Coordinates of C-alpha atoms in Angstrom, one line a residue:
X1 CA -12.5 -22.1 0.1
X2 CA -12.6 -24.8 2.4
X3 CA -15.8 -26.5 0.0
X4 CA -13.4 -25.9 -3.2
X5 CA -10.7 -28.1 -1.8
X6 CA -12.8 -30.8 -0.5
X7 CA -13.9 -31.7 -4.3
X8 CA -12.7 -34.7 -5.3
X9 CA -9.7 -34.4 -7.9
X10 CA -8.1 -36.7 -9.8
X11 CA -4.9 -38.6 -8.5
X12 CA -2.0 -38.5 -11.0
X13 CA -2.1 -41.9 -11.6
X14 CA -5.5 -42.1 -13.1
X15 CA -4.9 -39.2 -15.2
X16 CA -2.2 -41.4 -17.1
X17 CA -4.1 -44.3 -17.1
X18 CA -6.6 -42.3 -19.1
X19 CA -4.5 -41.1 -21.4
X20 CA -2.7 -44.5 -21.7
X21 CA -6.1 -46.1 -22.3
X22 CA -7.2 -43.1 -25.2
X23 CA -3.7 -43.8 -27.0
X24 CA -4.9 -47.5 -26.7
X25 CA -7.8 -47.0 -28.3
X26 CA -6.6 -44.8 -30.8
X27 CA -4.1 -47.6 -32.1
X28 CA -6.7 -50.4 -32.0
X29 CA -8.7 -48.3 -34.3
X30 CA -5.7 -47.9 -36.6
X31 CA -5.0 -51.4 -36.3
X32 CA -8.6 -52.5 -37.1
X33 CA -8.5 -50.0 -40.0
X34 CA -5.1 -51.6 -41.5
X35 CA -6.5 -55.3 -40.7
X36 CA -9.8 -53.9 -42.7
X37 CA -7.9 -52.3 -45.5
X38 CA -5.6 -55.6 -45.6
X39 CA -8.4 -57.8 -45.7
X40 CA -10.1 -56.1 -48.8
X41 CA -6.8 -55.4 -50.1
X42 CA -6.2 -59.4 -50.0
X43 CA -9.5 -59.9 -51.6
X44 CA -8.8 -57.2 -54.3
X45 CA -5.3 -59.0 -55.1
X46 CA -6.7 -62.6 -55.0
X47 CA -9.8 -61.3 -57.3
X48 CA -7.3 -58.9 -59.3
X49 CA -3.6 -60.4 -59.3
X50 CA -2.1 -57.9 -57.4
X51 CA 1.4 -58.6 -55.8
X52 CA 1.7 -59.7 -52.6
X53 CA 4.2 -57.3 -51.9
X54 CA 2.3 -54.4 -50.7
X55 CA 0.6 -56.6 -48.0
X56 CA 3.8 -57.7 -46.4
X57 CA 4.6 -53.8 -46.2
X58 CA 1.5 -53.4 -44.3
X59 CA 1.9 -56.2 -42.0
X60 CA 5.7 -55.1 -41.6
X61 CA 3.8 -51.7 -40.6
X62 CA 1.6 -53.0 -38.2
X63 CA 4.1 -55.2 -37.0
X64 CA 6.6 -52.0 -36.2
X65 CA 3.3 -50.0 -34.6
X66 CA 3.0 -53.4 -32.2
X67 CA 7.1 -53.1 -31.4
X68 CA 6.7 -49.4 -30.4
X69 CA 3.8 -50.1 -28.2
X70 CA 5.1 -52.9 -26.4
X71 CA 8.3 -50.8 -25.9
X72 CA 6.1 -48.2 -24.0
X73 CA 4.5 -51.0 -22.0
X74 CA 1.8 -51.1 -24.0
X75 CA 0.4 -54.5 -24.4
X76 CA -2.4 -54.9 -27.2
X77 CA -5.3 -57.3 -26.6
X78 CA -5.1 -60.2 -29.2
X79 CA -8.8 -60.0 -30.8
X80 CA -10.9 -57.0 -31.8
X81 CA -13.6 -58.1 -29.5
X82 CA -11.5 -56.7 -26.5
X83 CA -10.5 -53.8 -28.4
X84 CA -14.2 -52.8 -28.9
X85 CA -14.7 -53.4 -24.8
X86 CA -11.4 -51.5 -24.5
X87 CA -12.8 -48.9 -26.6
X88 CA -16.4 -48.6 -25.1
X89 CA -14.8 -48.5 -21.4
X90 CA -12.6 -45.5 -22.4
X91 CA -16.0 -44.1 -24.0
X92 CA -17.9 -44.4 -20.6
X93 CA -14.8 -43.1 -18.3
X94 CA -14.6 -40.3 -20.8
X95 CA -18.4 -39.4 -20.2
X96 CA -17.9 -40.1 -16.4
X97 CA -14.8 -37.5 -16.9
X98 CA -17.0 -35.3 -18.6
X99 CA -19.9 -35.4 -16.1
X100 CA -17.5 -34.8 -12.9
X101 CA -16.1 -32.1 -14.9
X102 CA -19.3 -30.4 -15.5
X103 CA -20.5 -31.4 -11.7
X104 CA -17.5 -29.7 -10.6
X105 CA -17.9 -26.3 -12.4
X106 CA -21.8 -26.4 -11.3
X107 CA -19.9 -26.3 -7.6
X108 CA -17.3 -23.8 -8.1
X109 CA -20.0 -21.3 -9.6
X110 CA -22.2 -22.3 -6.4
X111 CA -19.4 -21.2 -4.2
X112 CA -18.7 -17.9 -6.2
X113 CA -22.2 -16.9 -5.5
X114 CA -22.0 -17.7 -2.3
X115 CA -18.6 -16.0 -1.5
X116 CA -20.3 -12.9 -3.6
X117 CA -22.9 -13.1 -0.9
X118 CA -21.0 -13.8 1.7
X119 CA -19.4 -10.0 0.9
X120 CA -22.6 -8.1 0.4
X121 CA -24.1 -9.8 3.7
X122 CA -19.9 -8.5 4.8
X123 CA -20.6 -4.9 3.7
X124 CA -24.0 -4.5 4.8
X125 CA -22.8 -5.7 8.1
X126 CA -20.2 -2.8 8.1
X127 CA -22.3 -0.4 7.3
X128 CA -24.5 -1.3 10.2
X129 CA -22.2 -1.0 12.5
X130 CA -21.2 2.3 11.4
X131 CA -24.5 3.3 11.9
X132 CA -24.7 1.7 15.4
X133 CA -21.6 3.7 16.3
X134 CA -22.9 7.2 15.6
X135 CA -26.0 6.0 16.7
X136 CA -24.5 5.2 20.1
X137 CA -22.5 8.8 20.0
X138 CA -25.8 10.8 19.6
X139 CA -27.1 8.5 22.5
X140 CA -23.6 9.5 24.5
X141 CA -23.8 13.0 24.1
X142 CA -28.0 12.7 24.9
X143 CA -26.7 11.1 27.8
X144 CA -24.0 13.7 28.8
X145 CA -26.8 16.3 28.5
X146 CA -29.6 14.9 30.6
X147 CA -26.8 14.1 33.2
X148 CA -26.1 18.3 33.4
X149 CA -30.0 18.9 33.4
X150 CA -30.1 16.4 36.3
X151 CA -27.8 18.2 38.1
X152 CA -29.2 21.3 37.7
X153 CA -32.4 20.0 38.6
X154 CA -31.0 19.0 41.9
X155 CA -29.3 22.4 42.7
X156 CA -32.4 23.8 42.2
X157 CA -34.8 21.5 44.2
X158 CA -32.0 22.4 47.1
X159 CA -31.8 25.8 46.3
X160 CA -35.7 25.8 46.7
X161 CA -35.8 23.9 49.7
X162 CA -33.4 26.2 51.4
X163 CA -35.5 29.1 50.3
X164 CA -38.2 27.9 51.6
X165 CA -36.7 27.4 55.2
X166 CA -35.2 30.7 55.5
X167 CA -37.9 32.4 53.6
X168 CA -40.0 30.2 57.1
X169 CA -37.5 32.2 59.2
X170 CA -37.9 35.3 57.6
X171 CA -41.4 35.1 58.5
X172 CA -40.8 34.2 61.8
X173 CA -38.8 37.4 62.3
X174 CA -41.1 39.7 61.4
X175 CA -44.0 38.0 63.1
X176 CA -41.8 38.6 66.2
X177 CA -41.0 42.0 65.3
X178 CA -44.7 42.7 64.9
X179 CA -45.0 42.0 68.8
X180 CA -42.8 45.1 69.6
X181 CA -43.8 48.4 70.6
X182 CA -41.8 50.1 67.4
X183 CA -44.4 49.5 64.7
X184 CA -42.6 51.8 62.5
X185 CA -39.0 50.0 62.6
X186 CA -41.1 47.0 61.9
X187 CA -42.7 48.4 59.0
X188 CA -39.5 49.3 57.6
X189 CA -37.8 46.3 58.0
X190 CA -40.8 44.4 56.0
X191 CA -40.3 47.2 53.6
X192 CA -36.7 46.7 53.5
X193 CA -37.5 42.8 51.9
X194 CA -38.4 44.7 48.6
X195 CA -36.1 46.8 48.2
X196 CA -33.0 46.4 45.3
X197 CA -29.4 46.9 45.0
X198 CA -29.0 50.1 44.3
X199 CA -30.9 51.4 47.9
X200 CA -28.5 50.2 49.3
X201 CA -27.0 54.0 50.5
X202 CA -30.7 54.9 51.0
X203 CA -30.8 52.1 53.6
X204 CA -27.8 52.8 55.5
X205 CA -29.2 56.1 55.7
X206 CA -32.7 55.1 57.0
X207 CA -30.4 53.1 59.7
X208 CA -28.6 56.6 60.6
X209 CA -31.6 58.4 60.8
X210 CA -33.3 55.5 63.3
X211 CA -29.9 55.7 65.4
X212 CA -31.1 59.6 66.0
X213 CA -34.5 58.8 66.6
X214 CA -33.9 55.7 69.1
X215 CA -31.1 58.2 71.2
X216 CA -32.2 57.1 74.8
X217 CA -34.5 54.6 74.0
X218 CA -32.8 51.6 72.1
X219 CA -28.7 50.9 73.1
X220 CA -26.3 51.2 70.3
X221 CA -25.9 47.3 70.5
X222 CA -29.8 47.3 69.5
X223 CA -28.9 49.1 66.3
X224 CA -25.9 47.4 65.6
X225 CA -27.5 44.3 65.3
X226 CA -30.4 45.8 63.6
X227 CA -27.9 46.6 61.3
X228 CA -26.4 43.4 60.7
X229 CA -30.0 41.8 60.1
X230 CA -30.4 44.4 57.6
X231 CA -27.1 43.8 55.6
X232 CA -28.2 39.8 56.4
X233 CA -31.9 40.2 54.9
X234 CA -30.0 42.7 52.0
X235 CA -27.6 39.3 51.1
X236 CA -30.6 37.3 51.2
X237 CA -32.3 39.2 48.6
X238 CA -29.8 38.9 46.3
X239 CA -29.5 35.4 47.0
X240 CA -33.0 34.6 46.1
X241 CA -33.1 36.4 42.9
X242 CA -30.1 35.0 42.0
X243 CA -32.3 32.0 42.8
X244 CA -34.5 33.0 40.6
X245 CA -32.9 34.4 37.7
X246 CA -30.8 31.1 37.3
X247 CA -32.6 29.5 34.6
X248 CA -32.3 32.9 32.2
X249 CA -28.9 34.1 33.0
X250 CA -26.9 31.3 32.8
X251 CA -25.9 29.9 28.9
X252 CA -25.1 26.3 29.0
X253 CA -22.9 26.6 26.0
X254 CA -21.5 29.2 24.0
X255 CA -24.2 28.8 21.2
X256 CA -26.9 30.5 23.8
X257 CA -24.8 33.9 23.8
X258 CA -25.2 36.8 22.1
X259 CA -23.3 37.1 19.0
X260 CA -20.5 39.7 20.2
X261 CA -20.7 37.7 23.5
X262 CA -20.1 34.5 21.2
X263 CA -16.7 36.0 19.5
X264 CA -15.7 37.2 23.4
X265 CA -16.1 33.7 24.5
X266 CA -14.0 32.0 22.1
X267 CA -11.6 34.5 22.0
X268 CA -10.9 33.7 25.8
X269 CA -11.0 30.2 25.1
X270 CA -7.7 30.5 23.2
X271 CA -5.6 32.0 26.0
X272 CA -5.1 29.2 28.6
X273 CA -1.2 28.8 28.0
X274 CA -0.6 31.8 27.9
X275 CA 1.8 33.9 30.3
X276 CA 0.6 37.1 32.4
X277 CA 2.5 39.4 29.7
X278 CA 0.7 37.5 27.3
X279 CA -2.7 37.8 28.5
X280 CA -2.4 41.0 29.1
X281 CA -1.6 41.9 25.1
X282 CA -4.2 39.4 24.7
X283 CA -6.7 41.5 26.6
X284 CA -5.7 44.8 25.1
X285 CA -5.7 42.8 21.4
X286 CA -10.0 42.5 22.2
X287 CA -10.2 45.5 23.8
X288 CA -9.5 47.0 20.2
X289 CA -10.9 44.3 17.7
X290 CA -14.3 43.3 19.7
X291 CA -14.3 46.1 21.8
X292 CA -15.0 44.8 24.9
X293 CA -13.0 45.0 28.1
X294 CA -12.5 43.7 31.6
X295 CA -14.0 46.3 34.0
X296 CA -14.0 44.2 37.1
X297 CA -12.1 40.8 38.0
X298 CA -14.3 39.3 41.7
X299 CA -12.5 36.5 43.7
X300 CA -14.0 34.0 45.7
X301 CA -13.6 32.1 48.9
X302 CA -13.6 28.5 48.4
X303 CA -17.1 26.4 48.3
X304 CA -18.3 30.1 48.0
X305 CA -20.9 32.0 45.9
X306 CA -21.5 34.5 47.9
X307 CA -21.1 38.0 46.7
X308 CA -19.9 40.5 49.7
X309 CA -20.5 44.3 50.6
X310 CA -17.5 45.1 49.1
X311 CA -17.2 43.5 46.0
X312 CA -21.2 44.3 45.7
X313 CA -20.3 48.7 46.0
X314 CA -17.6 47.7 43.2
X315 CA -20.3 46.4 40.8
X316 CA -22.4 49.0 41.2
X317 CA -19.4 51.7 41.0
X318 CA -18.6 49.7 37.4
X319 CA -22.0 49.2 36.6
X320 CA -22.5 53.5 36.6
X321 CA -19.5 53.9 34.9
X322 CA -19.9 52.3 32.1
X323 CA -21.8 53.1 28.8
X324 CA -25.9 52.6 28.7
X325 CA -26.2 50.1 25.8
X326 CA -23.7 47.9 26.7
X327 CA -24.2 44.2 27.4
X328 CA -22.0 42.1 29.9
X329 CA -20.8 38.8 29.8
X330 CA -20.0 37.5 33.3
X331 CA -17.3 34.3 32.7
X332 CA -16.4 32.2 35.3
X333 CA -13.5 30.2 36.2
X334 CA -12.7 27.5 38.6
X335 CA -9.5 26.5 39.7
X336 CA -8.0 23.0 38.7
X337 CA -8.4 21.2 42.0
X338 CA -11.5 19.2 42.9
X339 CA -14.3 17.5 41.1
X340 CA -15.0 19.2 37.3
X341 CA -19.1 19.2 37.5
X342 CA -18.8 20.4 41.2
X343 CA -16.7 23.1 40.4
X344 CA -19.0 24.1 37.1
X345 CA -22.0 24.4 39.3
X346 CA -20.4 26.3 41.9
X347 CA -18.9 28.6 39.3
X348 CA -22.1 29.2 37.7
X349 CA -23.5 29.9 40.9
X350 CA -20.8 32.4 41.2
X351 CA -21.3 33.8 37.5
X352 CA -25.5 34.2 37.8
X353 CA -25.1 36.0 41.4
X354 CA -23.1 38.9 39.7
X355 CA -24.9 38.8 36.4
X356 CA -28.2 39.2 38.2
X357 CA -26.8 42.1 40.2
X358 CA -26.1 43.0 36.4
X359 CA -29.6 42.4 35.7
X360 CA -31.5 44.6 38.0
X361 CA -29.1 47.9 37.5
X362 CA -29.1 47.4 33.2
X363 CA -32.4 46.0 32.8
X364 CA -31.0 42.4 31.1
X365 CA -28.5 43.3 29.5
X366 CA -26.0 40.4 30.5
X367 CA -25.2 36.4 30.5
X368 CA -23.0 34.2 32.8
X369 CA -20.9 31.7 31.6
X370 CA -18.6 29.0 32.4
X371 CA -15.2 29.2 30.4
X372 CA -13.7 25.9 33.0
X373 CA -11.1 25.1 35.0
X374 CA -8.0 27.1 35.2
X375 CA -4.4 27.9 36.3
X376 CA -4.1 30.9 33.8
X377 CA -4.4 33.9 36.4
X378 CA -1.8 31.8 39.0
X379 CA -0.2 28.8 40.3
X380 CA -2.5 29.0 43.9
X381 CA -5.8 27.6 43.1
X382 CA -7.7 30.9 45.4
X383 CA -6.6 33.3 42.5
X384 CA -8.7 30.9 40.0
X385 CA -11.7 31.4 41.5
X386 CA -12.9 34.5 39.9
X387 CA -15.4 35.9 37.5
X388 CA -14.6 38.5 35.0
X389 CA -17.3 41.2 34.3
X390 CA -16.7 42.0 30.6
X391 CA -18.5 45.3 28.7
X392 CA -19.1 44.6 25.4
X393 CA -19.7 47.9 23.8
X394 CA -21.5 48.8 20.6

């Protein structure tokens, strides 16, 4: 635009000098045509006889058109010879005119193309940065999700580190129980390392039966805290296959779950406002259109993943109870306070401990999950950090 108003355009002035100097010429041709026509007209009356009259109205003519000019500030020149200059500078500015006009329209089409480009260079710009943007949202949520692998990765490099110390220590102890003169308790204890949830009676019965066999020979502090390594080394074991089963128990989004587990999940999802009354019709609501139910609510201490003897027996108790081709979802919450990725990772911790408890008494029939952070089961944070065991029943 700023090109377009920078072209030279004629002033006002000039434009009526023009026109004044084309209405010039236009009488000084008239002029040298009734000069011309009086002239032969002369010659036709001298030659012919004709009256002198009509020459006098010709003259009278011309003199009137001379009158009208002058009373427009017109000022003929007094011979033809600067007429015909008159005439032949109006014929050049005209051309000049002519040529500015068409150098002008050769630059306003120069400046439409250019504005025309000037938009498609505009739009192809846009759409670049359109594609920039959702380029750089892919690369934010790539980023978001190498961030949560990182930080499983390092929960798992310090979960393995702190295996291999106490697993060290574990060693330790039975090379020092190896040294004893009670081969056999040794042997049992090694023995004791392998053995699953669900001896868990069958141990406390093995410690019984030592207690009657060691009557006189080992003090009831001995088997006390022979008993208390025992329930130790029994925690431990859990703790390592939790450990271990990390990797395929836990979903990291609700698209890893099975199907019915899927529906569960978002189901919950949709509760978090809701009063206690409300989430209990809630409950009962997918207890009769998905058919799954809540057999067992487990709260944790703070900074805690630990799953105790009691709450461990109440598992099991759940885990007999319920039907044989069932699967479980285990969903953890967290409570509202402290840091969000913190609290995921310690709930999932949380959620894969009882799921792989799940694991070893229904053969893999279960995931854990984290649904987030939560007030929904009570205003004190402690009663937020829970997992529910849901059955899911075909």
């Amino acid at each position: 635009m700023s090109e377009k108003s920078s072209t030279p355009t004629p002033a006002p002035a000039t434009n009526q000098s023009t026109l004044i100097m084309i209405v010039i010429a236009m009488l000084a041709i008239i002029a040298l045509m009734m000069i011309f026509n009086m002239r032969q007209q002369g010659k036709a009356a001298s030659g012919s006889g004709v009256s002198m009259e009509k020459l006098i109205e010709l003259r009278q003519s011309v003199s009137n058109k001379e009158q009208e000019l002058k009373s427009l500030g017109i000022v003929l020149p007094a011979d033809t010879s600067s007429i015909d200059e008159l005439s032949s500078r109006i014929s050049r500015d005209a051309m000049a005119l002519r040529t500015n006009i068409e150098d002008f329209q050769t630059a306003l089409s120069a400046k439409e193309a250019s504005l025309t480009k000037a938009q498609l260079d505009l739009k192809a710009a846009v759409s670049m940065n359109q594609s920039l943007s959702d380029e750089a949202g892919k690369l934010r949520s790539q980023m978001a999700q190498t961030q949560s692998q990182q930080a499983n990765i390092a929960y798992l490099k310090q979960e393995t580190e702190a295996l291999k110390t106490k697993l060290a220590a574990r060693d330790k102890q039975i090379s020092d129980l190896s040294g004893r003169p009670t081969p056999e308790t040794v042997a049992q204890f090694r023995a004791s390392l392998n053995e699953t949830m669900l001896v868990n009676e069958k141990l406390n019965k093995k410690i019984a039966d030592l207690e009657v066999q060691l009557v006189g020979a080992v003090n009831s502090s001995e088997v006390e805290r022979m008993r208390a390594e025992n329930d130790e080394m029994r925690s431990e074991l859990q703790r390592l296959r939790a450990a271990n089963d990390y990797d395929s128990l836990y979903a990291q989004s609700v698209d890893e779950l099975h199907p019915a587990a899927s529906r569960l999940y978002k189901a919950l999802e949709k509760l978090e406002e809701f009063n206690p009354q409300q989430l209990a019709e809630a409950y009962a609501l997918i207890n009769s259109e998905l058919n799954s139910y809540m057999v067992r609510s487990i709260r944790f201490k703070t900074n805690s993943s630990e799953v105790d003897d009691k709450d461990r027996s109440e598992i099991l108790a759940t885990l007999t109870a319920a039907q044989p081709d069932s699967f479980f979802l285990v969903v953890g919450y967290a409570s509202e306070t402290g840091d969000k990725i913190n609290n995921k990772l310690l709930s999932a911790k949380r959620g894969v401990a009882i799921a792989s408890i799940v694991k070893h008494v229904k053969g893999g029939k279960t995931r854990a999950v984290f649904l987030g952070q939560t007030d929904r089961f009570s205003k004190q944070a402690l009663d937020n950090q829970i997992c529910e065991i849901w059955e899911i029943r075909k």
